[in-house]
Amino acid sequence: RKEVEQDPGPFNVPEGATVAFNCTYSNSASQSFFWYRQDCRKEPKLLMSVYSSGNEDGRFTAQLNRASQYISLLIRDSKLSDSATYLCVVTGDFGNEKLTFGTGTRLTIIP
Amino acid sequence: NAGVTQTPKFRILKIGQSMTLQCAQDMNHNYMYWYRQDPGMGLKLIYYSVGAGITDKGEVPNGYNVSRSTTEDFPLRLELAAPSQTSVYFCASTQAGAWKETQYFGPGTRLLVL
């Protein structure tokens, strides 16, 4: 089983629609979880951290289920500017500097 | 603040040549990292540093070397370039450790080894 597994897509979604991405991870000792966004030929940038209680930032909602080792990202009212690759990122246990990146889910918003 | 800067942006190397990828940050971050990203793959950690004078291997260190003589700079050295090192290289930094907080990435260096 891969350490971090994502559906690579591509997801082609009409503007205004809601889209959800999922990610599973294998290390039950992982402490922190993030969603990064990566535009074509650019560096990854933090989209949001993921907390056990769930968190929301505008149109974006992230959820963490530790029991199932599962992370999700929901994008509501999608915009053309949301087109990008979304990377699920999982840390190790306390003090472990190794981040594990998923291969990313590619999203294209269609006008 | 410029954040994390990387040079060069793009480089073509011949097999067996050597080069140094430069990385600098002006955020006074203690932790710095080098990653490589192959097409369709996730980022893989090459080396990291928790402070000046301290470096450690990541997941894929073979064929690379690093040094950290100052807080600001973290160069990555390729001694004998091989086609398998064709990739995009990202440098990143953070204040308190990757397991705790977000990393800030540089714009990347695209390397082609022929």
PDB file of C-alpha atoms in Angstrom:
ATOM      1  CA  ARG A   1       0.000   0.000   0.000  1.00  0.00           C
ATOM      2  CA  LYS A   2       1.310   3.469  -0.888  1.00  0.00           C
ATOM      3  CA  GLU A   3       2.051   5.762   2.048  1.00  0.00           C
ATOM      4  CA  VAL A   4      -0.269   8.418   0.661  1.00  0.00           C
ATOM      5  CA  GLU A   5      -2.744   7.553  -2.025  1.00  0.00           C
ATOM      6  CA  GLN A   6      -4.799   9.921  -4.138  1.00  0.00           C
ATOM      7  CA  ASP A   7      -7.006   9.510  -7.173  1.00  0.00           C
ATOM      8  CA  PRO A   8      -4.884  11.123  -9.921  1.00  0.00           C
ATOM      9  CA  GLY A   9      -7.911  12.236 -11.906  1.00  0.00           C
ATOM     10  CA  PRO A  10      -8.196  14.214 -14.049  1.00  0.00           C
ATOM     11  CA  PHE A  11     -11.395  15.692 -12.727  1.00  0.00           C
ATOM     12  CA  ASN A  12     -13.102  17.877 -15.348  1.00  0.00           C
ATOM     13  CA  VAL A  13     -15.810  19.844 -13.584  1.00  0.00           C
ATOM     14  CA  PRO A  14     -18.123  22.622 -14.832  1.00  0.00           C
ATOM     15  CA  GLU A  15     -17.753  26.039 -13.267  1.00  0.00           C
ATOM     16  CA  GLY A  16     -19.973  26.432 -10.212  1.00  0.00           C
ATOM     17  CA  ALA A  17     -20.050  22.734  -9.389  1.00  0.00           C
ATOM     18  CA  THR A  18     -18.922  21.083  -6.163  1.00  0.00           C
ATOM     19  CA  VAL A  19     -16.023  18.654  -6.295  1.00  0.00           C
ATOM     20  CA  ALA A  20     -14.491  16.421  -3.636  1.00  0.00           C
ATOM     21  CA  PHE A  21     -11.072  14.795  -3.448  1.00  0.00           C
ATOM     22  CA  ASN A  22     -10.050  11.955  -1.197  1.00  0.00           C
ATOM     23  CA  CYS A  23      -6.729  10.825   0.171  1.00  0.00           C
ATOM     24  CA  THR A  24      -5.752   7.828   2.307  1.00  0.00           C
ATOM     25  CA  TYR A  25      -2.556   7.413   4.314  1.00  0.00           C
ATOM     26  CA  SER A  26      -0.896   4.348   5.795  1.00  0.00           C
ATOM     27  CA  ASN A  27       1.056   5.665   8.821  1.00  0.00           C
ATOM     28  CA  SER A  28      -1.277   5.767  11.816  1.00  0.00           C
ATOM     29  CA  ALA A  29       1.347   7.787  13.751  1.00  0.00           C
ATOM     30  CA  SER A  30       1.156  10.715  11.323  1.00  0.00           C
ATOM     31  CA  GLN A  31       0.664  13.975  13.162  1.00  0.00           C
ATOM     32  CA  SER A  32      -0.175  16.679  10.664  1.00  0.00           C
ATOM     33  CA  PHE A  33      -2.025  16.815   7.398  1.00  0.00           C
ATOM     34  CA  PHE A  34      -2.146  19.406   4.662  1.00  0.00           C
ATOM     35  CA  TRP A  35      -3.598  20.114   1.268  1.00  0.00           C
ATOM     36  CA  TYR A  36      -1.245  21.907  -1.103  1.00  0.00           C
ATOM     37  CA  ARG A  37      -2.096  23.364  -4.468  1.00  0.00           C
ATOM     38  CA  GLN A  38       0.340  23.164  -7.374  1.00  0.00           C
ATOM     39  CA  ASP A  39      -0.212  25.086 -10.586  1.00  0.00           C
ATOM     40  CA  CYS A  40       1.371  23.830 -13.781  1.00  0.00           C
ATOM     41  CA  ARG A  41       5.170  24.176 -13.661  1.00  0.00           C
ATOM     42  CA  LYS A  42       5.026  26.041 -10.339  1.00  0.00           C
ATOM     43  CA  GLU A  43       5.939  25.276  -6.765  1.00  0.00           C
ATOM     44  CA  PRO A  44       3.455  23.767  -4.290  1.00  0.00           C
ATOM     45  CA  LYS A  45       1.670  26.268  -2.074  1.00  0.00           C
ATOM     46  CA  LEU A  46      -0.267  25.555   1.085  1.00  0.00           C
ATOM     47  CA  LEU A  47      -4.016  25.538   0.554  1.00  0.00           C
ATOM     48  CA  MET A  48      -5.026  24.539   4.053  1.00  0.00           C
ATOM     49  CA  SER A  49      -4.119  22.440   7.040  1.00  0.00           C
ATOM     50  CA  VAL A  50      -6.458  19.616   7.998  1.00  0.00           C
ATOM     51  CA  TYR A  51      -7.678  19.198  11.552  1.00  0.00           C
ATOM     52  CA  SER A  52      -9.571  16.387  13.221  1.00  0.00           C
ATOM     53  CA  SER A  53     -12.498  18.695  13.856  1.00  0.00           C
ATOM     54  CA  GLY A  54     -12.640  19.663  10.193  1.00  0.00           C
ATOM     55  CA  ASN A  55     -11.955  23.137   8.949  1.00  0.00           C
ATOM     56  CA  GLU A  56     -13.333  25.512   6.403  1.00  0.00           C
ATOM     57  CA  ASP A  57     -11.785  28.379   4.487  1.00  0.00           C
ATOM     58  CA  GLY A  58     -14.255  30.106   2.233  1.00  0.00           C
ATOM     59  CA  ARG A  59     -15.313  27.649  -0.461  1.00  0.00           C
ATOM     60  CA  PHE A  60     -12.890  24.986   0.765  1.00  0.00           C
ATOM     61  CA  THR A  61     -13.596  22.415   3.465  1.00  0.00           C
ATOM     62  CA  ALA A  62     -11.111  19.822   4.704  1.00  0.00           C
ATOM     63  CA  GLN A  63     -11.916  16.785   6.841  1.00  0.00           C
ATOM     64  CA  LEU A  64      -9.744  14.253   8.628  1.00  0.00           C
ATOM     65  CA  ASN A  65     -10.830  10.827   9.790  1.00  0.00           C
ATOM     66  CA  ARG A  66      -8.014   9.342  11.866  1.00  0.00           C
ATOM     67  CA  ALA A  67      -9.806   6.058  12.482  1.00  0.00           C
ATOM     68  CA  SER A  68     -10.090   5.412   8.744  1.00  0.00           C
ATOM     69  CA  GLN A  69      -6.838   7.238   7.905  1.00  0.00           C
ATOM     70  CA  TYR A  70      -8.655   9.307   5.374  1.00  0.00           C
ATOM     71  CA  ILE A  71      -8.509  12.986   4.373  1.00  0.00           C
ATOM     72  CA  SER A  72     -10.871  14.874   2.128  1.00  0.00           C
ATOM     73  CA  LEU A  73     -11.091  18.231   0.410  1.00  0.00           C
ATOM     74  CA  LEU A  74     -14.365  19.751  -0.775  1.00  0.00           C
ATOM     75  CA  ILE A  75     -14.502  22.702  -3.149  1.00  0.00           C
ATOM     76  CA  ARG A  76     -17.854  24.446  -3.507  1.00  0.00           C
ATOM     77  CA  ASP A  77     -18.917  26.830  -6.263  1.00  0.00           C
ATOM     78  CA  SER A  78     -15.781  26.021  -8.245  1.00  0.00           C
ATOM     79  CA  LYS A  79     -14.032  28.803 -10.170  1.00  0.00           C
ATOM     80  CA  LEU A  80     -11.881  28.655 -13.268  1.00  0.00           C
ATOM     81  CA  SER A  81      -8.956  29.710 -11.057  1.00  0.00           C
ATOM     82  CA  ASP A  82      -9.339  26.498  -9.025  1.00  0.00           C
ATOM     83  CA  SER A  83      -7.840  24.529 -11.927  1.00  0.00           C
ATOM     84  CA  ALA A  84      -4.640  23.022 -10.528  1.00  0.00           C
ATOM     85  CA  THR A  85      -3.207  19.848  -9.052  1.00  0.00           C
ATOM     86  CA  TYR A  86      -4.089  19.256  -5.406  1.00  0.00           C
ATOM     87  CA  LEU A  87      -1.503  17.461  -3.292  1.00  0.00           C
ATOM     88  CA  CYS A  88      -2.338  15.576  -0.131  1.00  0.00           C
ATOM     89  CA  VAL A  89       0.583  15.828   2.319  1.00  0.00           C
ATOM     90  CA  VAL A  90       1.077  13.812   5.486  1.00  0.00           C
ATOM     91  CA  THR A  91       3.783  14.199   8.102  1.00  0.00           C
ATOM     92  CA  GLY A  92       5.446  11.535  10.191  1.00  0.00           C
ATOM     93  CA  ASP A  93       5.260  11.253  13.925  1.00  0.00           C
ATOM     94  CA  PHE A  94       6.593  13.859  16.344  1.00  0.00           C
ATOM     95  CA  GLY A  95       9.906  15.320  15.237  1.00  0.00           C
ATOM     96  CA  ASN A  96       9.978  13.393  11.975  1.00  0.00           C
ATOM     97  CA  GLU A  97      10.937  15.781   9.196  1.00  0.00           C
ATOM     98  CA  LYS A  98       9.841  13.547   6.385  1.00  0.00           C
ATOM     99  CA  LEU A  99       6.715  14.715   4.628  1.00  0.00           C
ATOM    100  CA  THR A 100       4.995  12.254   2.350  1.00  0.00           C
ATOM    101  CA  PHE A 101       3.366  13.762  -0.698  1.00  0.00           C
ATOM    102  CA  GLY A 102       0.607  12.159  -2.684  1.00  0.00           C
ATOM    103  CA  THR A 103       0.999  12.181  -6.444  1.00  0.00           C
ATOM    104  CA  GLY A 104      -1.753  14.767  -6.696  1.00  0.00           C
ATOM    105  CA  THR A 105      -5.243  15.045  -8.134  1.00  0.00           C
ATOM    106  CA  ARG A 106      -5.539  17.132 -11.258  1.00  0.00           C
ATOM    107  CA  LEU A 107      -8.602  19.383 -11.453  1.00  0.00           C
ATOM    108  CA  THR A 108      -9.775  21.306 -14.500  1.00  0.00           C
ATOM    109  CA  ILE A 109     -12.734  23.652 -14.209  1.00  0.00           C
ATOM    110  CA  ILE A 110     -14.634  23.957 -17.473  1.00  0.00           C
ATOM    111  CA  PRO A 111     -16.351  27.263 -18.373  1.00  0.00           C
TER     112      PRO A 111
ATOM    113  CA  ASN B   1      10.867  39.411   1.875  1.00  0.00           C
ATOM    114  CA  ALA B   2      11.881  37.425  -1.188  1.00  0.00           C
ATOM    115  CA  GLY B   3      10.965  34.188   0.595  1.00  0.00           C
ATOM    116  CA  VAL B   4      12.760  31.146  -0.826  1.00  0.00           C
ATOM    117  CA  THR B   5      14.823  31.746  -3.962  1.00  0.00           C
ATOM    118  CA  GLN B   6      16.451  29.163  -6.222  1.00  0.00           C
ATOM    119  CA  THR B   7      18.993  29.434  -9.006  1.00  0.00           C
ATOM    120  CA  PRO B   8      19.260  28.514 -11.803  1.00  0.00           C
ATOM    121  CA  LYS B   9      15.699  28.152 -13.080  1.00  0.00           C
ATOM    122  CA  PHE B  10      16.699  25.700 -15.768  1.00  0.00           C
ATOM    123  CA  ARG B  11      19.868  23.807 -16.635  1.00  0.00           C
ATOM    124  CA  ILE B  12      20.956  21.167 -19.102  1.00  0.00           C
ATOM    125  CA  LEU B  13      23.839  18.937 -18.016  1.00  0.00           C
ATOM    126  CA  LYS B  14      25.790  16.258 -19.796  1.00  0.00           C
ATOM    127  CA  ILE B  15      26.211  12.874 -18.134  1.00  0.00           C
ATOM    128  CA  GLY B  16      29.087  12.998 -15.654  1.00  0.00           C
ATOM    129  CA  GLN B  17      29.084  16.772 -15.205  1.00  0.00           C
ATOM    130  CA  SER B  18      28.612  18.342 -11.815  1.00  0.00           C
ATOM    131  CA  MET B  19      26.682  21.364 -10.643  1.00  0.00           C
ATOM    132  CA  THR B  20      25.342  23.112  -7.560  1.00  0.00           C
ATOM    133  CA  LEU B  21      21.733  24.133  -7.182  1.00  0.00           C
ATOM    134  CA  GLN B  22      21.468  27.220  -5.040  1.00  0.00           C
ATOM    135  CA  CYS B  23      18.768  27.869  -2.444  1.00  0.00           C
ATOM    136  CA  ALA B  24      18.421  30.843  -0.129  1.00  0.00           C
ATOM    137  CA  GLN B  25      15.741  32.060   2.264  1.00  0.00           C
ATOM    138  CA  ASP B  26      15.385  35.376   4.044  1.00  0.00           C
ATOM    139  CA  MET B  27      12.773  34.369   6.626  1.00  0.00           C
ATOM    140  CA  ASN B  28      15.334  33.265   9.251  1.00  0.00           C
ATOM    141  CA  HIS B  29      13.937  29.740   9.110  1.00  0.00           C
ATOM    142  CA  ASN B  30      15.896  27.023  10.866  1.00  0.00           C
ATOM    143  CA  TYR B  31      14.713  24.115   8.738  1.00  0.00           C
ATOM    144  CA  MET B  32      15.477  23.744   5.063  1.00  0.00           C
ATOM    145  CA  TYR B  33      14.735  20.923   2.619  1.00  0.00           C
ATOM    146  CA  TRP B  34      15.513  19.698  -0.857  1.00  0.00           C
ATOM    147  CA  TYR B  35      12.934  17.751  -2.851  1.00  0.00           C
ATOM    148  CA  ARG B  36      12.766  16.338  -6.326  1.00  0.00           C
ATOM    149  CA  GLN B  37       9.589  15.912  -8.320  1.00  0.00           C
ATOM    150  CA  ASP B  38       9.489  13.544 -11.263  1.00  0.00           C
ATOM    151  CA  PRO B  39       6.628  13.767 -13.791  1.00  0.00           C
ATOM    152  CA  GLY B  40       3.390  12.369 -12.370  1.00  0.00           C
ATOM    153  CA  MET B  41       5.030  11.636  -9.038  1.00  0.00           C
ATOM    154  CA  GLY B  42       4.896  13.140  -5.593  1.00  0.00           C
ATOM    155  CA  LEU B  43       7.765  15.132  -4.151  1.00  0.00           C
ATOM    156  CA  LYS B  44      10.558  13.053  -2.649  1.00  0.00           C
ATOM    157  CA  LEU B  45      12.824  14.387   0.118  1.00  0.00           C
ATOM    158  CA  ILE B  46      16.519  14.350  -0.804  1.00  0.00           C
ATOM    159  CA  TYR B  47      18.192  16.045   2.169  1.00  0.00           C
ATOM    160  CA  TYR B  48      17.184  18.358   4.944  1.00  0.00           C
ATOM    161  CA  SER B  49      18.795  20.567   7.566  1.00  0.00           C
ATOM    162  CA  VAL B  50      17.536  21.582  11.000  1.00  0.00           C
ATOM    163  CA  GLY B  51      20.057  24.403  11.377  1.00  0.00           C
ATOM    164  CA  ALA B  52      23.436  25.694  10.291  1.00  0.00           C
ATOM    165  CA  GLY B  53      26.012  22.912  10.346  1.00  0.00           C
ATOM    166  CA  ILE B  54      23.439  20.104  10.607  1.00  0.00           C
ATOM    167  CA  THR B  55      22.212  18.049   7.660  1.00  0.00           C
ATOM    168  CA  ASP B  56      20.530  14.682   7.293  1.00  0.00           C
ATOM    169  CA  LYS B  57      19.482  12.315   4.545  1.00  0.00           C
ATOM    170  CA  GLY B  58      15.965  12.095   3.289  1.00  0.00           C
ATOM    171  CA  GLU B  59      14.326   9.418   1.203  1.00  0.00           C
ATOM    172  CA  VAL B  60      16.455   9.649  -1.982  1.00  0.00           C
ATOM    173  CA  PRO B  61      19.933  11.045  -1.089  1.00  0.00           C
ATOM    174  CA  ASN B  62      22.095   8.961  -3.427  1.00  0.00           C
ATOM    175  CA  GLY B  63      23.981  11.052  -5.966  1.00  0.00           C
ATOM    176  CA  TYR B  64      23.587  14.291  -4.018  1.00  0.00           C
ATOM    177  CA  ASN B  65      25.395  16.219  -1.316  1.00  0.00           C
ATOM    178  CA  VAL B  66      24.464  19.247   0.761  1.00  0.00           C
ATOM    179  CA  SER B  67      26.018  21.712   3.164  1.00  0.00           C
ATOM    180  CA  ARG B  68      24.556  24.317   5.505  1.00  0.00           C
ATOM    181  CA  SER B  69      27.172  26.844   6.548  1.00  0.00           C
ATOM    182  CA  THR B  70      24.674  29.653   7.167  1.00  0.00           C
ATOM    183  CA  THR B  71      21.027  29.858   8.188  1.00  0.00           C
ATOM    184  CA  GLU B  72      20.128  31.448   4.851  1.00  0.00           C
ATOM    185  CA  ASP B  73      21.737  29.111   2.319  1.00  0.00           C
ATOM    186  CA  PHE B  74      21.324  25.411   1.561  1.00  0.00           C
ATOM    187  CA  PRO B  75      23.052  24.399  -1.699  1.00  0.00           C
ATOM    188  CA  LEU B  76      22.532  20.985  -3.300  1.00  0.00           C
ATOM    189  CA  ARG B  77      25.481  19.434  -5.130  1.00  0.00           C
ATOM    190  CA  LEU B  78      25.275  16.887  -7.947  1.00  0.00           C
ATOM    191  CA  GLU B  79      28.710  15.356  -8.446  1.00  0.00           C
ATOM    192  CA  LEU B  80      28.272  13.010 -11.423  1.00  0.00           C
ATOM    193  CA  ALA B  81      25.064  13.808 -13.222  1.00  0.00           C
ATOM    194  CA  ALA B  82      23.028  10.861 -14.493  1.00  0.00           C
ATOM    195  CA  PRO B  83      19.882  10.794 -16.657  1.00  0.00           C
ATOM    196  CA  SER B  84      17.946   9.504 -13.620  1.00  0.00           C
ATOM    197  CA  GLN B  85      18.549  12.898 -11.994  1.00  0.00           C
ATOM    198  CA  THR B  86      16.469  14.660 -14.633  1.00  0.00           C
ATOM    199  CA  SER B  87      13.758  16.217 -12.510  1.00  0.00           C
ATOM    200  CA  VAL B  88      12.397  19.405 -10.997  1.00  0.00           C
ATOM    201  CA  TYR B  89      14.132  20.323  -7.756  1.00  0.00           C
ATOM    202  CA  PHE B  90      12.368  22.304  -5.065  1.00  0.00           C
ATOM    203  CA  CYS B  91      13.904  23.867  -2.009  1.00  0.00           C
ATOM    204  CA  ALA B  92      11.685  24.591   0.988  1.00  0.00           C
ATOM    205  CA  SER B  93      11.983  26.065   4.451  1.00  0.00           C
ATOM    206  CA  THR B  94      10.042  26.263   7.675  1.00  0.00           C
ATOM    207  CA  GLN B  95      10.659  27.686  11.126  1.00  0.00           C
ATOM    208  CA  ALA B  96       9.600  24.875  13.428  1.00  0.00           C
ATOM    209  CA  GLY B  97       9.829  21.639  11.472  1.00  0.00           C
ATOM    210  CA  ALA B  98       7.879  20.004   8.667  1.00  0.00           C
ATOM    211  CA  TRP B  99       5.916  17.766  11.015  1.00  0.00           C
ATOM    212  CA  LYS B 100       4.460  20.800  12.712  1.00  0.00           C
ATOM    213  CA  GLU B 101       3.815  23.528  10.174  1.00  0.00           C
ATOM    214  CA  THR B 102       3.634  24.417   6.520  1.00  0.00           C
ATOM    215  CA  GLN B 103       6.658  24.638   4.316  1.00  0.00           C
ATOM    216  CA  TYR B 104       7.457  27.513   1.970  1.00  0.00           C
ATOM    217  CA  PHE B 105       8.755  26.407  -1.395  1.00  0.00           C
ATOM    218  CA  GLY B 106      11.053  28.071  -3.875  1.00  0.00           C
ATOM    219  CA  PRO B 107      10.093  28.295  -7.576  1.00  0.00           C
ATOM    220  CA  GLY B 108      12.114  25.227  -8.517  1.00  0.00           C
ATOM    221  CA  THR B 109      15.048  24.334 -10.756  1.00  0.00           C
ATOM    222  CA  ARG B 110      14.373  22.226 -13.824  1.00  0.00           C
ATOM    223  CA  LEU B 111      17.310  19.954 -14.595  1.00  0.00           C
ATOM    224  CA  LEU B 112      17.761  17.918 -17.741  1.00  0.00           C
ATOM    225  CA  VAL B 113      20.640  15.438 -17.911  1.00  0.00           C
ATOM    226  CA  LEU B 114      21.529  14.201 -21.380  1.00  0.00           C
TER     227      LEU B 114
END
